[in-house]
C-alpha positions as a printed NumPy array, in Angstrom:
array([[  -0.034,   -0.086,    0.097],
       [   2.618,    2.473,    0.868],
       [   4.553,    1.538,   -2.5  ],
       [   1.516,    2.309,   -4.159],
       [   0.869,    5.727,   -2.588],
       [   4.711,    6.524,   -3.323],
       [   4.364,    5.716,   -6.904],
       [   0.93 ,    7.804,   -7.101],
       [   2.858,   10.607,   -5.218],
       [   5.595,   10.444,   -7.891],
       [   3.301,   10.513,  -10.881],
       [   0.907,   13.004,   -9.615],
       [   2.887,   16.207,  -10.326],
       [   3.332,   15.024,  -13.837],
       [  -0.342,   14.174,  -14.169],
       [  -1.214,   17.44 ,  -12.971],
       [   1.055,   19.242,  -15.25 ],
       [  -0.502,   17.249,  -18.168],
       [  -4.022,   18.   ,  -17.036],
       [  -3.227,   21.653,  -16.762],
       [  -1.369,   21.827,  -20.285],
       [  -4.428,   20.093,  -21.833],
       [  -6.848,   22.437,  -20.172],
       [  -5.   ,   25.442,  -21.186],
       [  -4.448,   24.196,  -24.723],
       [  -8.206,   23.478,  -25.054],
       [  -8.914,   27.134,  -23.903],
       [  -6.566,   28.595,  -26.201],
       [  -7.946,   26.454,  -29.08 ],
       [ -11.595,   27.678,  -28.263],
       [ -10.839,   31.132,  -27.653],
       [  -8.54 ,   31.263,  -30.888],
       [ -11.333,   29.587,  -32.97 ],
       [ -13.8  ,   32.05 ,  -31.499],
       [ -11.528,   34.856,  -32.509],
       [ -11.212,   33.774,  -35.9  ],
       [ -14.916,   33.648,  -36.283],
       [ -15.283,   37.296,  -34.967],
       [ -12.522,   38.679,  -37.02 ],
       [ -14.068,   36.994,  -40.294],
       [ -17.425,   38.894,  -39.127],
       [ -15.196,   42.052,  -38.561],
       [ -13.981,   41.782,  -42.029],
       [ -17.415,   41.456,  -43.65 ],
       [ -18.968,   44.292,  -41.399],
       [ -16.069,   46.656,  -42.177],
       [ -16.205,   46.109,  -46.013],
       [ -19.955,   46.573,  -45.953],
       [ -19.616,   49.858,  -44.235],
       [ -16.844,   51.221,  -46.618],
       [ -17.89 ,   52.127,  -50.112],
       [ -14.247,   52.074,  -51.275],
       [ -14.078,   48.286,  -50.635],
       [ -14.642,   46.353,  -53.734],
       [ -17.359,   43.451,  -52.821],
       [ -15.551,   41.026,  -54.983],
       [ -12.512,   40.649,  -52.763],
       [ -14.522,   40.341,  -49.494],
       [ -14.943,   36.552,  -49.493],
       [ -11.305,   35.792,  -50.007],
       [ -10.322,   38.316,  -47.505],
       [ -12.568,   36.712,  -45.012],
       [ -11.24 ,   33.171,  -45.645],
       [  -7.702,   34.248,  -45.457],
       [  -8.159,   36.354,  -42.113],
       [ -10.045,   33.31 ,  -40.635],
       [  -7.658,   30.528,  -41.394],
       [  -4.588,   32.71 ,  -40.99 ],
       [  -5.576,   33.299,  -37.014],
       [  -6.578,   29.322,  -36.998],
       [  -3.289,   28.033,  -38.193],
       [  -1.571,   30.253,  -35.439],
       [  -3.832,   29.054,  -32.827],
       [  -3.197,   25.528,  -33.722],
       [   0.631,   25.921,  -33.486],
       [   0.246,   27.823,  -30.16 ],
       [  -1.821,   24.753,  -28.977],
       [   0.75 ,   22.395,  -30.185],
       [   3.411,   24.373,  -28.466],
       [   1.441,   24.373,  -25.26 ],
       [   1.124,   20.366,  -25.267],
       [   5.171,   20.374,  -25.524],
       [   5.256,   19.493,  -29.387],
       [   8.421,   20.94 ,  -30.99 ],
       [   6.693,   23.181,  -33.401],
       [   9.885,   24.012,  -35.317],
       [  10.008,   20.486,  -36.712],
       [   6.242,   20.694,  -37.496],
       [   6.539,   23.915,  -39.423],
       [   9.312,   22.134,  -41.637],
       [   7.185,   19.193,  -42.015],
       [   4.131,   21.38 ,  -42.893],
       [   6.385,   23.015,  -45.483],
       [   7.571,   19.857,  -46.997],
       [   3.924,   18.657,  -47.075],
       [   2.786,   21.653,  -48.428],
       [   5.53 ,   21.412,  -51.306],
       [   4.369,   17.964,  -52.018],
       [   0.546,   18.9  ,  -51.852],
       [   1.241,   21.887,  -54.092],
       [   2.915,   19.746,  -56.858],
       [  -0.083,   17.22 ,  -56.339],
       [  -2.701,   20.139,  -56.612],
       [  -1.218,   22.296,  -59.511],
       [  -4.713,   22.8  ,  -60.765],
       [  -5.955,   24.095,  -57.525],
       [  -2.944,   26.482,  -57.059],
       [  -3.537,   27.687,  -60.474],
       [  -7.084,   28.508,  -59.372],
       [  -5.601,   30.35 ,  -56.292],
       [  -3.391,   32.32 ,  -58.503],
       [  -5.925,   33.034,  -60.97 ],
       [  -8.289,   34.323,  -58.155],
       [  -5.405,   36.581,  -56.97 ],
       [  -5.009,   37.87 ,  -60.465],
       [  -8.794,   38.689,  -60.925],
       [  -8.778,   40.519,  -57.516],
       [  -5.731,   42.536,  -58.369],
       [  -6.555,   43.473,  -61.827],
       [ -10.45 ,   43.378,  -61.515],
       [ -11.468,   42.696,  -64.985],
       [ -14.86 ,   41.794,  -63.426],
       [ -16.444,   42.865,  -60.   ],
       [ -19.447,   41.637,  -57.937],
       [ -22.783,   42.793,  -59.409],
       [ -21.414,   43.48 ,  -62.997],
       [ -22.706,   41.66 ,  -65.931],
       [ -20.016,   40.013,  -67.651],
       [ -19.372,   37.187,  -70.397],
       [ -16.674,   34.834,  -70.129],
       [ -16.312,   33.792,  -73.579],
       [ -17.222,   30.147,  -74.239],
       [ -17.811,   29.523,  -70.39 ],
       [ -20.527,   31.502,  -68.918],
       [ -22.537,   34.624,  -69.311],
       [ -24.256,   36.507,  -66.2  ],
       [ -24.035,   38.595,  -63.183],
       [ -20.819,   38.151,  -61.036],
       [ -22.098,   37.1  ,  -57.442],
       [ -18.645,   36.257,  -56.061],
       [ -14.943,   35.672,  -56.966],
       [ -13.433,   33.28 ,  -54.282],
       [ -10.174,   31.754,  -53.576],
       [ -10.779,   28.834,  -55.866],
       [ -14.02 ,   29.414,  -57.816],
       [ -16.177,   32.194,  -59.161],
       [ -19.985,   32.276,  -59.061],
       [ -22.287,   33.752,  -61.75 ],
       [ -26.103,   34.215,  -61.949],
       [ -27.299,   33.589,  -65.447],
       [ -30.094,   35.494,  -67.094],
       [ -32.661,   32.607,  -66.571],
       [ -31.856,   32.628,  -62.767],
       [ -29.614,   29.581,  -62.657],
       [ -26.288,   29.802,  -60.889],
       [ -22.939,   28.56 ,  -62.646],
       [ -19.737,   28.15 ,  -60.767],
       [ -16.402,   28.186,  -62.634],
       [ -12.708,   27.461,  -61.592],
       [ -10.949,   30.82 ,  -61.398],
       [  -8.438,   29.522,  -63.914],
       [ -11.07 ,   29.017,  -66.493],
       [ -12.244,   32.476,  -65.879],
       [  -8.79 ,   34.179,  -65.873],
       [  -7.744,   32.   ,  -69.104],
       [ -10.503,   33.155,  -71.31 ],
       [ -11.578,   36.431,  -72.738],
       [ -13.791,   38.422,  -70.508],
       [ -16.214,   40.768,  -71.801],
       [ -17.468,   43.118,  -69.4  ],
       [ -21.101,   44.504,  -70.358],
       [ -21.728,   46.997,  -67.489],
       [ -18.158,   48.424,  -66.702],
       [ -19.012,   51.471,  -68.927],
       [ -21.728,   53.586,  -68.247],
       [ -23.167,   53.389,  -71.776],
       [ -23.549,   50.719,  -74.754],
       [ -24.412,   51.016,  -78.461],
       [ -27.135,   49.089,  -80.154],
       [ -26.742,   48.12 ,  -83.827],
       [ -29.802,   47.15 ,  -85.735],
       [ -30.187,   46.564,  -89.548],
       [ -33.431,   46.295,  -91.414],
       [ -33.745,   45.892,  -95.328],
       [ -36.061,   47.491,  -97.734],
       [ -36.539,   46.651, -101.268],
       [ -34.81 ,   48.312, -104.078],
       [ -36.527,   51.077, -106.044],
       [ -37.832,   53.112, -103.055],
       [ -36.782,   56.409, -101.804],
       [ -33.61 ,   55.642,  -99.551],
       [ -33.536,   59.471,  -98.084],
       [ -37.195,   59.049,  -96.856],
       [ -36.327,   55.613,  -95.186],
       [ -33.427,   57.149,  -93.441],
       [ -35.459,   59.918,  -92.119],
       [ -38.261,   57.72 ,  -90.858],
       [ -35.606,   55.494,  -89.253],
       [ -33.922,   58.672,  -87.462],
       [ -37.312,   60.178,  -86.505],
       [ -37.717,   56.7  ,  -84.421],
       [ -34.492,   56.901,  -82.983],
       [ -34.428,   60.654,  -82.02 ],
       [ -37.779,   60.203,  -80.397],
       [ -37.041,   57.314,  -78.224],
       [ -36.682,   58.264,  -74.439],
       [ -34.022,   55.68 ,  -73.695],
       [ -31.536,   56.949,  -76.692],
       [ -28.58 ,   59.123,  -75.287],
       [ -27.976,   62.467,  -77.139],
       [ -24.143,   62.085,  -76.776],
       [ -22.886,   60.086,  -78.564],
       [ -25.152,   61.116,  -81.207],
       [ -27.344,   58.367,  -82.949],
       [ -26.482,   57.409,  -86.394],
       [ -28.622,   56.144,  -89.488],
       [ -27.197,   55.285,  -92.577],
       [ -27.336,   52.753,  -95.502],
       [ -25.366,   49.548,  -95.211],
       [ -24.308,   46.958,  -97.527],
       [ -26.394,   46.181, -100.748],
       [ -27.921,   42.734, -101.109],
       [ -29.987,   40.887, -103.694],
       [ -33.001,   43.145, -104.385],
       [ -32.515,   44.836, -100.812],
       [ -31.02 ,   48.084,  -99.47 ],
       [ -29.836,   47.717,  -95.852],
       [ -30.731,   50.507,  -93.375],
       [ -28.469,   50.699,  -90.374],
       [ -29.357,   52.195,  -87.124],
       [ -26.903,   52.866,  -84.255],
       [ -27.91 ,   54.442,  -80.861],
       [ -26.364,   54.777,  -77.521],
       [ -28.172,   53.907,  -74.308],
       [ -27.135,   53.648,  -70.542],
       [ -25.906,   50.228,  -69.805],
       [ -28.782,   49.237,  -67.866],
       [ -31.249,   50.056,  -70.612],
       [ -29.506,   48.369,  -73.432],
       [ -31.702,   45.355,  -73.504],
       [ -34.845,   47.559,  -73.506],
       [ -33.742,   49.787,  -76.333],
       [ -32.518,   46.911,  -78.369],
       [ -35.719,   45.183,  -78.327],
       [ -37.819,   48.423,  -78.957],
       [ -35.844,   49.167,  -82.034],
       [ -35.887,   45.602,  -83.376],
       [ -39.89 ,   45.632,  -82.922],
       [ -40.83 ,   49.307,  -83.887],
       [ -38.225,   49.995,  -86.806],
       [ -39.913,   47.368,  -89.28 ],
       [ -43.379,   48.714,  -88.394],
       [ -42.235,   52.427,  -88.684],
       [ -40.846,   51.978,  -92.143],
       [ -44.164,   49.911,  -93.318],
       [ -46.25 ,   52.791,  -92.074],
       [ -44.24 ,   55.111,  -94.114],
       [ -45.238,   52.953,  -97.129],
       [ -41.994,   51.091,  -97.752],
       [ -42.137,   47.344,  -98.864],
       [ -39.944,   44.982,  -96.9  ],
       [ -38.439,   41.639,  -98.244],
       [ -39.455,   38.441,  -96.226],
       [ -36.391,   38.51 ,  -94.163],
       [ -36.141,   42.299,  -93.287],
       [ -33.414,   42.175,  -90.685],
       [ -29.673,   41.518,  -91.536],
       [ -27.764,   39.148,  -89.676],
       [ -26.273,   41.665,  -87.441],
       [ -29.658,   42.516,  -85.936],
       [ -29.475,   39.812,  -83.334],
       [ -25.581,   39.967,  -82.848],
       [ -25.5  ,   42.048,  -79.898],
       [ -26.553,   40.51 ,  -76.62 ],
       [ -28.33 ,   42.338,  -73.896]])
C-alpha cells in the first residue's frame, strides 16, 4: 500500500502538469477559434460599411483572415502541449510542397483568383461574359471558384483558372452601350425618306442618349435589298430594353411610311448584340 501511494505521489505532479497543459491548450483552441470567427465577421462588416472596398474581394479576405488566425492558434496549442513546433513547421512546409505539386490545378485557381482580384476585370454585381464558358452577373470571386447568376436565374460556378484563362467581356463596366440594328427595304424606293423615318424613330425614343449622337445610314447592298443601319447609345442598364424596342418598332415604322420590305427584313447583325 505504501509503495502504491509513493508511486501515485511520484506521478501526481506529472499528471497535474499534463492536465493543466491540456486544459490551457483547449482554452486557447476555443478562444482562438472564436476569435477567428469574430475576425471574419469584422472583415465583412468593415467591408460593408466602406464604399471604397470592392465586394469582390470580401470572400477571399474573410477566408484568409479566418484561417491565418486558426493556423496560428493550432501552432500555439501544439507548443503548449510540448510539441516541437519548429519541426512541425518544417514538416508542414515539406507537406505543402508535396501537396502543391499534386494539386497544381488548385494552385492555378488560387493564382488566377489573386489576379482577378488584383486587376479586377470583373466585380461583384457586374454583368459579364466569359467567352465560351458563362454569361451572367458576378456574384462572387472566391479563393478557388467564381460564381455567376445567369439571365434565366440559374447559378454557374467556374474554377478561377477558366475565368482568367478566357476572354472576359464586361457588359456593364462602361456607363453606356451602343445598339446596332439592321433592316432591309426593297430596291426602287426612296432611300432618303427611309433614313428620315428611321431617324425620327431613334431621336424620339426616351432611352436614346444625345451623346454620342445616334446614327442612321445605308449599309451593304444585297440581292433586291438595301440595308438601313441604325446605331444608338443607351445607358448600360437600358441596353436590352432599347434594343428590343428598336427591333420591334423599326420595321413597323418603315411599313407605316409605305416602304415594302423583303421576307427577311433584318440583316444578320440585328441579333448580334446580347443584352
